[in-house]
PDB file of C-alpha atoms and ligand atoms in Angstrom:
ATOM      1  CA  UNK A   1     -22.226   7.844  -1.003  1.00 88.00           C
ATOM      2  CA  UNK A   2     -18.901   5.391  -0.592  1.00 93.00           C
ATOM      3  CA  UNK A   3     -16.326   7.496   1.516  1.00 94.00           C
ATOM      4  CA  UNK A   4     -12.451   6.373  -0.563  1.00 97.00           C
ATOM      5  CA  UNK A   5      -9.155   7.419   0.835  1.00 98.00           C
ATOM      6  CA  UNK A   6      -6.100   7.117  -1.289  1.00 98.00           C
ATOM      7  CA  UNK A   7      -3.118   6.574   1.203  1.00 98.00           C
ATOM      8  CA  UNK A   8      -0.152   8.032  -1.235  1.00 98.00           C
ATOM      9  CA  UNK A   9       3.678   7.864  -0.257  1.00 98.00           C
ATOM     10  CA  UNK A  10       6.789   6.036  -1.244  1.00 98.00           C
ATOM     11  CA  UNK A  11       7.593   2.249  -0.528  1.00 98.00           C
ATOM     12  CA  UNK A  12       8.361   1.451   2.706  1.00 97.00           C
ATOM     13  CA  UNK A  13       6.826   4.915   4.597  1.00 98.00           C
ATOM     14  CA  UNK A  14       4.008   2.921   6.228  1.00 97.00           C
ATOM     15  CA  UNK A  15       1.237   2.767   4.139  1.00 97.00           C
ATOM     16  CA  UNK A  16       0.294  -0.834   5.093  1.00 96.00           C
ATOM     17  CA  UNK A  17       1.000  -0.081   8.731  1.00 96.00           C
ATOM     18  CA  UNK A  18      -1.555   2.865   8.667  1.00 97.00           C
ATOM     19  CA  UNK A  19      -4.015   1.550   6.401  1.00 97.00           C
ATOM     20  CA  UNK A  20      -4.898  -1.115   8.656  1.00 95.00           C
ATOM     21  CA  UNK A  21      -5.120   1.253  11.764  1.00 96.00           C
ATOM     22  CA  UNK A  22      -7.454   3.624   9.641  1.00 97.00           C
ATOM     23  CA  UNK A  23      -9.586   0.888   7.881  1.00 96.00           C
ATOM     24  CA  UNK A  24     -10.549  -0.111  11.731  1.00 95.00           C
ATOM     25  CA  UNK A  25     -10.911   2.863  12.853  1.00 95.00           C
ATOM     26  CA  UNK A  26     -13.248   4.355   9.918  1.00 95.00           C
ATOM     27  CA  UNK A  27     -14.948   0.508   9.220  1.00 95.00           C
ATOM     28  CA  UNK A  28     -13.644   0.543   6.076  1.00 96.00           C
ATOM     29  CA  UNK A  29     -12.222  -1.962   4.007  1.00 97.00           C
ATOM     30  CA  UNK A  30      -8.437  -2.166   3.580  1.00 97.00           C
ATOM     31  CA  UNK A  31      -7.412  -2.776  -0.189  1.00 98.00           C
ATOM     32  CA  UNK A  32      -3.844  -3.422  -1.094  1.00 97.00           C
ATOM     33  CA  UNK A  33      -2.744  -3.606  -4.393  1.00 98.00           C
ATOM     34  CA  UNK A  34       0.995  -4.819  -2.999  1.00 97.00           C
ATOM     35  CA  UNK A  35      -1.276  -7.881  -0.613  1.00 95.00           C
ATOM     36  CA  UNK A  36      -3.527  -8.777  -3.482  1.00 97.00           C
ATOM     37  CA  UNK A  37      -0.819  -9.503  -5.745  1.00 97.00           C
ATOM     38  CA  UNK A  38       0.972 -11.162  -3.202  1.00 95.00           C
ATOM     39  CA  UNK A  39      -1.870 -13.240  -2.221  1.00 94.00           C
ATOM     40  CA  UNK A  40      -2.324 -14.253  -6.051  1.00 96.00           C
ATOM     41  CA  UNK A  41       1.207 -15.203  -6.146  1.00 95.00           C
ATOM     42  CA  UNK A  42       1.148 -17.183  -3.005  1.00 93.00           C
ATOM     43  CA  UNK A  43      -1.839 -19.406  -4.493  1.00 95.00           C
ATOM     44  CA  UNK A  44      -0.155 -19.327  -8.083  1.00 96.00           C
ATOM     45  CA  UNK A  45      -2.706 -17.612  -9.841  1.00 97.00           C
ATOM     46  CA  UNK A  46      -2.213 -16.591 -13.843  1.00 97.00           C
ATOM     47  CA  UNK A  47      -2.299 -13.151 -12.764  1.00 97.00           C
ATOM     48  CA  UNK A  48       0.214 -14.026  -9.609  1.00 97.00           C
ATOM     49  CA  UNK A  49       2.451 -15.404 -12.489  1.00 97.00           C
ATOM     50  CA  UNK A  50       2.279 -12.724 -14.406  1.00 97.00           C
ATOM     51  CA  UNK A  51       2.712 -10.213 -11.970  1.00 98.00           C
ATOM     52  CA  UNK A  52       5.783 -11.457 -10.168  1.00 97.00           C
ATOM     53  CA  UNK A  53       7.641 -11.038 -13.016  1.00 96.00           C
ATOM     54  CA  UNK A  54       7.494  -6.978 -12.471  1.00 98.00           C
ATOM     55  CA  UNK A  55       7.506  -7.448  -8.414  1.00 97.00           C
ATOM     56  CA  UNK A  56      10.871  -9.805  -8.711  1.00 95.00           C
ATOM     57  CA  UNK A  57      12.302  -6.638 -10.403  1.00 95.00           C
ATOM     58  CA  UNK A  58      10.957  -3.780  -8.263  1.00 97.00           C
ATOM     59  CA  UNK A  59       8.639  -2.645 -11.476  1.00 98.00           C
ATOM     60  CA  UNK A  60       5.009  -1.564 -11.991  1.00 98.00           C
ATOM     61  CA  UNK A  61       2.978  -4.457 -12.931  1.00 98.00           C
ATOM     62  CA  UNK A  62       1.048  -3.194 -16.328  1.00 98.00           C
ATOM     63  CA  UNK A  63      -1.739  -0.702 -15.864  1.00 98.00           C
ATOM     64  CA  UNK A  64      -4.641  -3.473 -17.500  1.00 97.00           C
ATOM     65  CA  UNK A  65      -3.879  -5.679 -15.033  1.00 98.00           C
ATOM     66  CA  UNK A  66      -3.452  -3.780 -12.294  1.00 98.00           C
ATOM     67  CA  UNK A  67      -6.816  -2.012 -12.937  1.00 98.00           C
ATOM     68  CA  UNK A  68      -8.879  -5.204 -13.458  1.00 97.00           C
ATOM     69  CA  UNK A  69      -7.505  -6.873 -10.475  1.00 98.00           C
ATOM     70  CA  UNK A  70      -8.810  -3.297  -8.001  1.00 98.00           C
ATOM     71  CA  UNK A  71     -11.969  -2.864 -10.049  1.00 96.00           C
ATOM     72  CA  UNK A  72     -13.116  -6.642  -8.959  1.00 96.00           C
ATOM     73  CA  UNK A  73     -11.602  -5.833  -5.164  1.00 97.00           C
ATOM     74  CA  UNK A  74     -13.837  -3.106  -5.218  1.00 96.00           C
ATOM     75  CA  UNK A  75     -17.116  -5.429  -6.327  1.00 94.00           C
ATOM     76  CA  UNK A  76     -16.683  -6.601  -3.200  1.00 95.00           C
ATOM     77  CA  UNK A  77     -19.496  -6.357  -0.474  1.00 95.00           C
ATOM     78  CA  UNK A  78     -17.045  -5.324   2.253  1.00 96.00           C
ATOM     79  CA  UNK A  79     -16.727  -2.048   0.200  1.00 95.00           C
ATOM     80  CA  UNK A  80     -20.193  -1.177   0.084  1.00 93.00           C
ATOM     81  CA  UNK A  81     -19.403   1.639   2.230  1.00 94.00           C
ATOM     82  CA  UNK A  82     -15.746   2.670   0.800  1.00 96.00           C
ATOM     83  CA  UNK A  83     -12.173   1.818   1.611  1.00 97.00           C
ATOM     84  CA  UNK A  84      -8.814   2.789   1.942  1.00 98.00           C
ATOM     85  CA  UNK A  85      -6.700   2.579  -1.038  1.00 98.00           C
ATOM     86  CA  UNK A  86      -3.208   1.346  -0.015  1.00 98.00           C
ATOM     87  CA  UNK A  87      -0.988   0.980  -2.830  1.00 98.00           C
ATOM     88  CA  UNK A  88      -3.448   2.147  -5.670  1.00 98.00           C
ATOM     89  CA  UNK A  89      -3.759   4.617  -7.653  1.00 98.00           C
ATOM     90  CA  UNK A  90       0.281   4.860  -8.653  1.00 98.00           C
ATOM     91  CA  UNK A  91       0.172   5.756 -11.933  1.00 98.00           C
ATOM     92  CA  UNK A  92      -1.546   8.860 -14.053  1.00 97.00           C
ATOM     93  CA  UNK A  93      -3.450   6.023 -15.976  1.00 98.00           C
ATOM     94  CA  UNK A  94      -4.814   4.132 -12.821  1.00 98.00           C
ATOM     95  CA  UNK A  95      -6.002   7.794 -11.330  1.00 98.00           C
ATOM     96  CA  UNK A  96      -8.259   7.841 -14.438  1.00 97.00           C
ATOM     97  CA  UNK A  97      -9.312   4.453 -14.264  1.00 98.00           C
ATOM     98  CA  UNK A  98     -10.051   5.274 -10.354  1.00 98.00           C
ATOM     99  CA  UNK A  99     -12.086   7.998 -11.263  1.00 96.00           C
ATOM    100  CA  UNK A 100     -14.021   6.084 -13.502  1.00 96.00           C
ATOM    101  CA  UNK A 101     -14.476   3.140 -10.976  1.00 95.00           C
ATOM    102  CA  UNK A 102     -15.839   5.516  -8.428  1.00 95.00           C
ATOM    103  CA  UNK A 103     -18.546   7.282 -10.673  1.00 92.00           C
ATOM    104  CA  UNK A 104     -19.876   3.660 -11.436  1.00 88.00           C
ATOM    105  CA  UNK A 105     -20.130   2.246  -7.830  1.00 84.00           C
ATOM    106  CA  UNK A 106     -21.598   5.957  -6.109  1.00 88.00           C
ATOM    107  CA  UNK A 107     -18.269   6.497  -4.303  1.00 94.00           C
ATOM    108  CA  UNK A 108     -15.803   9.508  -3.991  1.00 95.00           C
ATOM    109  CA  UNK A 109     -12.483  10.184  -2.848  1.00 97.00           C
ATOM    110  CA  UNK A 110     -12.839  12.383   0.813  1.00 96.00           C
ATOM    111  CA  UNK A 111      -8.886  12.345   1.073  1.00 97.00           C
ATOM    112  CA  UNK A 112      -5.429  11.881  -0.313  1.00 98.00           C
ATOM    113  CA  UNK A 113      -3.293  11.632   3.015  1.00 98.00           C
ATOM    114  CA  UNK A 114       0.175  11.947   1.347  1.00 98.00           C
ATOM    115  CA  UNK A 115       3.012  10.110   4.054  1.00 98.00           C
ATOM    116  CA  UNK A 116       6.287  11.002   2.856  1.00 98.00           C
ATOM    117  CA  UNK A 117      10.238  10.338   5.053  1.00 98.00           C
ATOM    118  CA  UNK A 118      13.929  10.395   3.634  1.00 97.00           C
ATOM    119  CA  UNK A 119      14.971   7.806   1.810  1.00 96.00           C
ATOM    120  CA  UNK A 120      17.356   6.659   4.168  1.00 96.00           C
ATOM    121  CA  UNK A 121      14.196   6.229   6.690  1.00 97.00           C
ATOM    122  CA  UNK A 122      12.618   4.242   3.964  1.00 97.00           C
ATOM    123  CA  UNK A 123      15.581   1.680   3.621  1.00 95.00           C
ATOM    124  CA  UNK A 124      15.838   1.219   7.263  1.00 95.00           C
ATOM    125  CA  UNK A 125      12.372   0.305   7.129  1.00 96.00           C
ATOM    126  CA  UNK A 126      11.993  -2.090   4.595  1.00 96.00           C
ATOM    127  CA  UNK A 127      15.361  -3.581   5.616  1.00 94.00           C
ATOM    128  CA  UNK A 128      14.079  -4.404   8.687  1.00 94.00           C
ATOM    129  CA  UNK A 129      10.399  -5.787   7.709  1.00 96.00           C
ATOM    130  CA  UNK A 130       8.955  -9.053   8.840  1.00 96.00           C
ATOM    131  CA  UNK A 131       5.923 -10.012   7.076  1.00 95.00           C
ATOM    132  CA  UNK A 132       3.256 -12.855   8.341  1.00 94.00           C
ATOM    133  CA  UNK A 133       2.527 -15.315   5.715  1.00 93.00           C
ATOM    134  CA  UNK A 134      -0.590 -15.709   6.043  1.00 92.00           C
ATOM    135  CA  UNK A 135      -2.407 -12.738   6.142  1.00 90.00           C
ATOM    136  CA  UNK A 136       0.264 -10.170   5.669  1.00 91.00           C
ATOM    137  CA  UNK A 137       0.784  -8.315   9.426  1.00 93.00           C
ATOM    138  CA  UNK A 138       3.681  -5.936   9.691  1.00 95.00           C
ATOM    139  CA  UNK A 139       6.286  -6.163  12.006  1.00 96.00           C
ATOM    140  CA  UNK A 140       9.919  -4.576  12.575  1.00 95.00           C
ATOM    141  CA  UNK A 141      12.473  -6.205  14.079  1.00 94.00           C
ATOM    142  CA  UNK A 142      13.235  -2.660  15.827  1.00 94.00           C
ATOM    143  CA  UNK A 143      10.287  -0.445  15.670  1.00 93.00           C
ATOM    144  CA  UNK A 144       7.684  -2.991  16.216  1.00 93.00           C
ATOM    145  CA  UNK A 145       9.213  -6.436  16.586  1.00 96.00           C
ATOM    146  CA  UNK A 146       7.162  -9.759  17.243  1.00 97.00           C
ATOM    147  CA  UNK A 147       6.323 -11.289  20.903  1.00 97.00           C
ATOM    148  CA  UNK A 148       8.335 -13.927  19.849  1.00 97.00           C
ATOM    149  CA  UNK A 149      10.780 -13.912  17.196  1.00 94.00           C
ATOM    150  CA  UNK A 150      10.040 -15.213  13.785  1.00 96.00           C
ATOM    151  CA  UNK A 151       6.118 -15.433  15.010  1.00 98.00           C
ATOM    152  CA  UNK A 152       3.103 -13.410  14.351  1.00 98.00           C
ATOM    153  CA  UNK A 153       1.426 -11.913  17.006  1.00 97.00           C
ATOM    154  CA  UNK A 154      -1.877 -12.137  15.462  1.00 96.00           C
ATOM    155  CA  UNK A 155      -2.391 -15.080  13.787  1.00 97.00           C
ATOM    156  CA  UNK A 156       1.120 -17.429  14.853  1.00 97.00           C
ATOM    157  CA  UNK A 157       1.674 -17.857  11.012  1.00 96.00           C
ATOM    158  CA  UNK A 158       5.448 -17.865  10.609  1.00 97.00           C
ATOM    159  CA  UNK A 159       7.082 -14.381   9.722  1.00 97.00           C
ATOM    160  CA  UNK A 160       9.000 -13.496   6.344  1.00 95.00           C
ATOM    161  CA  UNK A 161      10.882 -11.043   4.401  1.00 94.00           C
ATOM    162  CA  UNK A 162       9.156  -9.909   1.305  1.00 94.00           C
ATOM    163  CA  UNK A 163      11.756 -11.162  -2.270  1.00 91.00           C
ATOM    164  CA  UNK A 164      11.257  -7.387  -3.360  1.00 94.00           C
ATOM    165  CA  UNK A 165      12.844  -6.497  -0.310  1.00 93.00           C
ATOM    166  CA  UNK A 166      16.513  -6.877  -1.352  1.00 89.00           C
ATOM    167  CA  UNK A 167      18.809  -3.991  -1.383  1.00 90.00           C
ATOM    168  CA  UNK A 168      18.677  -3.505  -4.875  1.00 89.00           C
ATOM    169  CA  UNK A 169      15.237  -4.080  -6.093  1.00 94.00           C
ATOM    170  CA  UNK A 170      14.380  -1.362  -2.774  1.00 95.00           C
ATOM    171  CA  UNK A 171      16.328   1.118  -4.954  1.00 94.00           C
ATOM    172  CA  UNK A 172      14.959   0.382  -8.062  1.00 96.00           C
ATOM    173  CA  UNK A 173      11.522   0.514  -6.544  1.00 97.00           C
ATOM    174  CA  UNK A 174      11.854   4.192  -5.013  1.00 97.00           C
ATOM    175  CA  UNK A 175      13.213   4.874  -8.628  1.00 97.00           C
ATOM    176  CA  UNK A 176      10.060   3.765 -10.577  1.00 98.00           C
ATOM    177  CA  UNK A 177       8.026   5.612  -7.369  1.00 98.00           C
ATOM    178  CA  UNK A 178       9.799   8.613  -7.811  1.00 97.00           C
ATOM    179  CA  UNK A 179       9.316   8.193 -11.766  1.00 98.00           C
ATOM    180  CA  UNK A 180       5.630   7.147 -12.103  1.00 98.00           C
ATOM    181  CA  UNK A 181       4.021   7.971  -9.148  1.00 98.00           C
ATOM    182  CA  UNK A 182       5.405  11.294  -7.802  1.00 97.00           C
ATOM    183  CA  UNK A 183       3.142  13.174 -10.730  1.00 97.00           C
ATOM    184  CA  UNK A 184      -0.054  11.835  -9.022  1.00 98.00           C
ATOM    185  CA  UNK A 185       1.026  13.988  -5.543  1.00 98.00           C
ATOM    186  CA  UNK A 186       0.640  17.450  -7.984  1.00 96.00           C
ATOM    187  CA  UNK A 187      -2.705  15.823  -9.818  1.00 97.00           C
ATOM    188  CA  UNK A 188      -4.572  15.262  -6.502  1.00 97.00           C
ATOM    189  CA  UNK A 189      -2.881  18.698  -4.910  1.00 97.00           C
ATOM    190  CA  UNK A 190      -4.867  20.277  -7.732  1.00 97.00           C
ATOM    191  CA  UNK A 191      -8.459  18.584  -6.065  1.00 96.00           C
ATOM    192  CA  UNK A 192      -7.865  20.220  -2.792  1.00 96.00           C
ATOM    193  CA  UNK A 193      -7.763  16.755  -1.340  1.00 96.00           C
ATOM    194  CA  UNK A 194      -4.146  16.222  -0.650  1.00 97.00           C
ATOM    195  CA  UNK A 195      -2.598  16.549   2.893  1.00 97.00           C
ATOM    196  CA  UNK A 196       0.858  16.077   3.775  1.00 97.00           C
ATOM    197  CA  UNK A 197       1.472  13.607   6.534  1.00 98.00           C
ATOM    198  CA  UNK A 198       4.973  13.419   8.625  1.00 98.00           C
ATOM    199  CA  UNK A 199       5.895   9.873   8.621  1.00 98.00           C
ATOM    200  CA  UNK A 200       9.228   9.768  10.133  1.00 98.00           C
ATOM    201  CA  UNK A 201       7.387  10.022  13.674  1.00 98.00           C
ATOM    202  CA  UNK A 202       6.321   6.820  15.422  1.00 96.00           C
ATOM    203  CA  UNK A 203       3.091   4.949  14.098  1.00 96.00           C
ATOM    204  CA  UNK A 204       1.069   5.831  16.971  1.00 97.00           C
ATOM    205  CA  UNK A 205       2.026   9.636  16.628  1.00 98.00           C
ATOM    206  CA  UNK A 206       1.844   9.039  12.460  1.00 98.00           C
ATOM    207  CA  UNK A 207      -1.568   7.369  12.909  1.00 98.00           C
ATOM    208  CA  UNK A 208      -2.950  10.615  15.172  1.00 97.00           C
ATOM    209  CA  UNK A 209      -1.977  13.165  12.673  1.00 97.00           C
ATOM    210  CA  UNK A 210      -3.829  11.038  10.192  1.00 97.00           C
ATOM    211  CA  UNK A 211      -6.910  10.392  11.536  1.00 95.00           C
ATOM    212  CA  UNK A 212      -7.334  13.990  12.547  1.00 94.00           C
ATOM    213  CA  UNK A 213      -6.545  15.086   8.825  1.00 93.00           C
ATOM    214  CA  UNK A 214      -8.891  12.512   7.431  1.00 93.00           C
ATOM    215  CA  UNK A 215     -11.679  13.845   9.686  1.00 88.00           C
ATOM    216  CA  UNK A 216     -11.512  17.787   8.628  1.00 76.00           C
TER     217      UNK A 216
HETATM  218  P1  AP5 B   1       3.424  -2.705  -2.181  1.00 62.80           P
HETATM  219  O1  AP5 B   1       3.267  -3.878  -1.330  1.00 62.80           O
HETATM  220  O2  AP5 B   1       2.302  -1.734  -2.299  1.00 62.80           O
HETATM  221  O3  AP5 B   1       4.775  -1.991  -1.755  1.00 62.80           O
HETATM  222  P2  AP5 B   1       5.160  -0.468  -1.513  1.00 62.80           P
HETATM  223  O4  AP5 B   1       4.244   0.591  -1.968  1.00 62.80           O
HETATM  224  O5  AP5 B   1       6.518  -0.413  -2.077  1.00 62.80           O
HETATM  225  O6  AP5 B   1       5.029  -0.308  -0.010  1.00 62.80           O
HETATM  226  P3  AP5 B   1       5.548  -1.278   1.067  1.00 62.80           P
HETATM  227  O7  AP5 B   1       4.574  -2.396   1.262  1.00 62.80           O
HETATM  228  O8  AP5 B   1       6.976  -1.627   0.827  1.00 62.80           O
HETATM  229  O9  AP5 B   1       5.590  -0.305   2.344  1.00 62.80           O
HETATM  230  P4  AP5 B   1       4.465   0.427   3.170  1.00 62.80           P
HETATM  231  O10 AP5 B   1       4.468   1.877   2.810  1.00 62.80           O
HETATM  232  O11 AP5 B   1       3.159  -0.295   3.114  1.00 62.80           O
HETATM  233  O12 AP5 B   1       5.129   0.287   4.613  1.00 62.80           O
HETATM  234  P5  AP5 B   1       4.810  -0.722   5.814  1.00 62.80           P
HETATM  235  O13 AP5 B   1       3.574  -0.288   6.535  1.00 62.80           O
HETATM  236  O14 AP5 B   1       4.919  -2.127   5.369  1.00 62.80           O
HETATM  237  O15 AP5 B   1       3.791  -3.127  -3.686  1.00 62.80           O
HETATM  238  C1  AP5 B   1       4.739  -4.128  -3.943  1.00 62.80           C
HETATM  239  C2  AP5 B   1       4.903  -4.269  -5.457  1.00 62.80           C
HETATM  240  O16 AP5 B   1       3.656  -4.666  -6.049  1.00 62.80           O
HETATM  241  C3  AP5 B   1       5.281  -2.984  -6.191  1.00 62.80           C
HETATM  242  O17 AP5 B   1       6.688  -2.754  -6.208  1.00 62.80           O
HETATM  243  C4  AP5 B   1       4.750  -3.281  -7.604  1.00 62.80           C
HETATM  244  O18 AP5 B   1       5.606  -4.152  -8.299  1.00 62.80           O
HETATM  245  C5  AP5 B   1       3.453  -4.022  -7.310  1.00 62.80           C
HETATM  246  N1  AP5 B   1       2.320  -3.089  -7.204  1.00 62.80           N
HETATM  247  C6  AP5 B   1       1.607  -2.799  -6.079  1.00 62.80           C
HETATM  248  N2  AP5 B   1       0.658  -1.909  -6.347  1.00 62.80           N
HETATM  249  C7  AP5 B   1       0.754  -1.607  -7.668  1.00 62.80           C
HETATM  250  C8  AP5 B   1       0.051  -0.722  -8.530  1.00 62.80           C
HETATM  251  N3  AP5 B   1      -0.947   0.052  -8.090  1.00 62.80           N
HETATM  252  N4  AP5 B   1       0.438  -0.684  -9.828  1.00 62.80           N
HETATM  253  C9  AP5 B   1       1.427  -1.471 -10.310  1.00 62.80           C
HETATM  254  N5  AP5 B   1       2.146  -2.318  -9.529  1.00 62.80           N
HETATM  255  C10 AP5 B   1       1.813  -2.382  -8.216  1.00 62.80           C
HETATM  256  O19 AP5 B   1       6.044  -0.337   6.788  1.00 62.80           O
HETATM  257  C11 AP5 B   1       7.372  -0.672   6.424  1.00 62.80           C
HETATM  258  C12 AP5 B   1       8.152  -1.088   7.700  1.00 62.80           C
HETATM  259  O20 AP5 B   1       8.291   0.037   8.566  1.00 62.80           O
HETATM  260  C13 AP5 B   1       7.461  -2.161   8.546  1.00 62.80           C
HETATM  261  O21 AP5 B   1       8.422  -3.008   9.098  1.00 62.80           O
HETATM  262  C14 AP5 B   1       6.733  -1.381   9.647  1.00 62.80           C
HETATM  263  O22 AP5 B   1       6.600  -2.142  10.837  1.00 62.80           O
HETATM  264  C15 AP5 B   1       7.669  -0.198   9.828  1.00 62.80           C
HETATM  265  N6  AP5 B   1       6.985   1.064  10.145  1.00 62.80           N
HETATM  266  C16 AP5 B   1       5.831   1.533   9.594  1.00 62.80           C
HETATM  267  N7  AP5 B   1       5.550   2.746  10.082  1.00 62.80           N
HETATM  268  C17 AP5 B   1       6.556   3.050  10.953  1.00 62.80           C
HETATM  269  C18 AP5 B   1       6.827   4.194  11.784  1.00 62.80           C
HETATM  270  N8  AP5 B   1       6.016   5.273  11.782  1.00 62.80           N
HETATM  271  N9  AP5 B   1       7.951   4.179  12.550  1.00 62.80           N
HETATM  272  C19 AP5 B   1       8.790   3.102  12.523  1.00 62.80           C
HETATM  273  N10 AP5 B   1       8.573   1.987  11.770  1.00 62.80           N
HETATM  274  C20 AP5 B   1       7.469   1.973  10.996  1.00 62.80           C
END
């Protein structure tokens, strides 16, 4: 059976960071709904189009869409064996849809590590972001900056900070989090599946704690 884990937590906490480190670790596929979308907007895609008009404004993009774009992800032979979920489910109506998914490809959820910090933790964060064009590496220009500035380590694509990072679509986005996605932290409490993950400590330290509670 397909092993998922839902990575839940609020924007900036290090979801991204840690779903890479996990997907590695467990040889599991890393889907993000926040890449994917910015991947389709990159290449102008319809559904890039559409999207950024919710992203631009720190908003969900719709349910339907959302949805369609995961279950084809998920088609994917990469996830054959399951995958971290980084980014998706964040909405009552996407958990459903999840479920659904799941039944249909032989695949369960094993965990719902829940990574959670202050809010002021979370703005330092995502004020301080550097993202590599190309294939979406993480930096921070404090906590994890570049070799060289402006660079990616990985891949030498040039670095960039993400449009929805602006001051005020960052508060409007921890708004709709808080609003639409905080009720899925009680839903998956109730499956015995969620566990709480410090994520003000340093990746390495965060990244420990989770592997250990993904194992149990
Ligand atoms: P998405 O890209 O998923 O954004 P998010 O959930 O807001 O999360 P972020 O990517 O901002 O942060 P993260 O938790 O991954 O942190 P990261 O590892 O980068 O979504 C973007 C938009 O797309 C949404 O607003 C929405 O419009 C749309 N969307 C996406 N999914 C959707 C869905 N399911 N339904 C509808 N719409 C959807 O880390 C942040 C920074 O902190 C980095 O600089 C990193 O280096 C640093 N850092 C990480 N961990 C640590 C640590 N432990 N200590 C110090 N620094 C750290």
């Amino acid at each position: 059976m397909a092993t998922f884990i839902v990575l839940l937590g609020p924007p900036g906490v290090g979801k991204g960071t840690q779903a890479r480190i996990l997907a590695e670790a467990k040889k599991l596929a890393h889907i993000s709904s926040g890449d994917l979308f910015r991947e389709n907007i990159k290449n102008k895609t319809e559904l890039g189009n559409h999207a950024r008009e919710f992203i631009d404004k720190g908003e969900l993009v719709p349910d339907d869409v959302t949805i369609g774009m995961i279950r084809e992800r998920l088609n994917r032979p990469d996830c054959k064996a399951g995958a971290i979920l980084d980014g998706f489910p964040r909405t009552p109506v996407q958990a459903m849809a999840l479920e659904k998914m799941l039944a249909d490809f032989n695949g369960q959820i094993s965990a719902v590590p829940y990574i959670t910090a202050p809010e002021e933790v979370l703005v330092g964060r995502i004020g301080g972001r550097w993202t590599c064009r190309l294939h979406g590496h993480v930096y921070h220009q404090m906590f994890n900056p570049p070799m060289k500035a402006g660079v990616c380590d990985i891949d030498d694509s040039e670095l960039y900070q993400r449009e929805d990072d602006k001051v005020e679509t960052v508060t409007m986005r921890i708004r709709v989090y808080l609003e639409q996605t905080i009720p899925l932290v009680e839903y998956y409490r109730k499956t015995g599946k969620l566990v709480e993950i410090d994520g003000t400590k340093p990746v390495e330290l965060v990244s420990k704690d989770l592997c250990s509670a993904v194992s149990k």
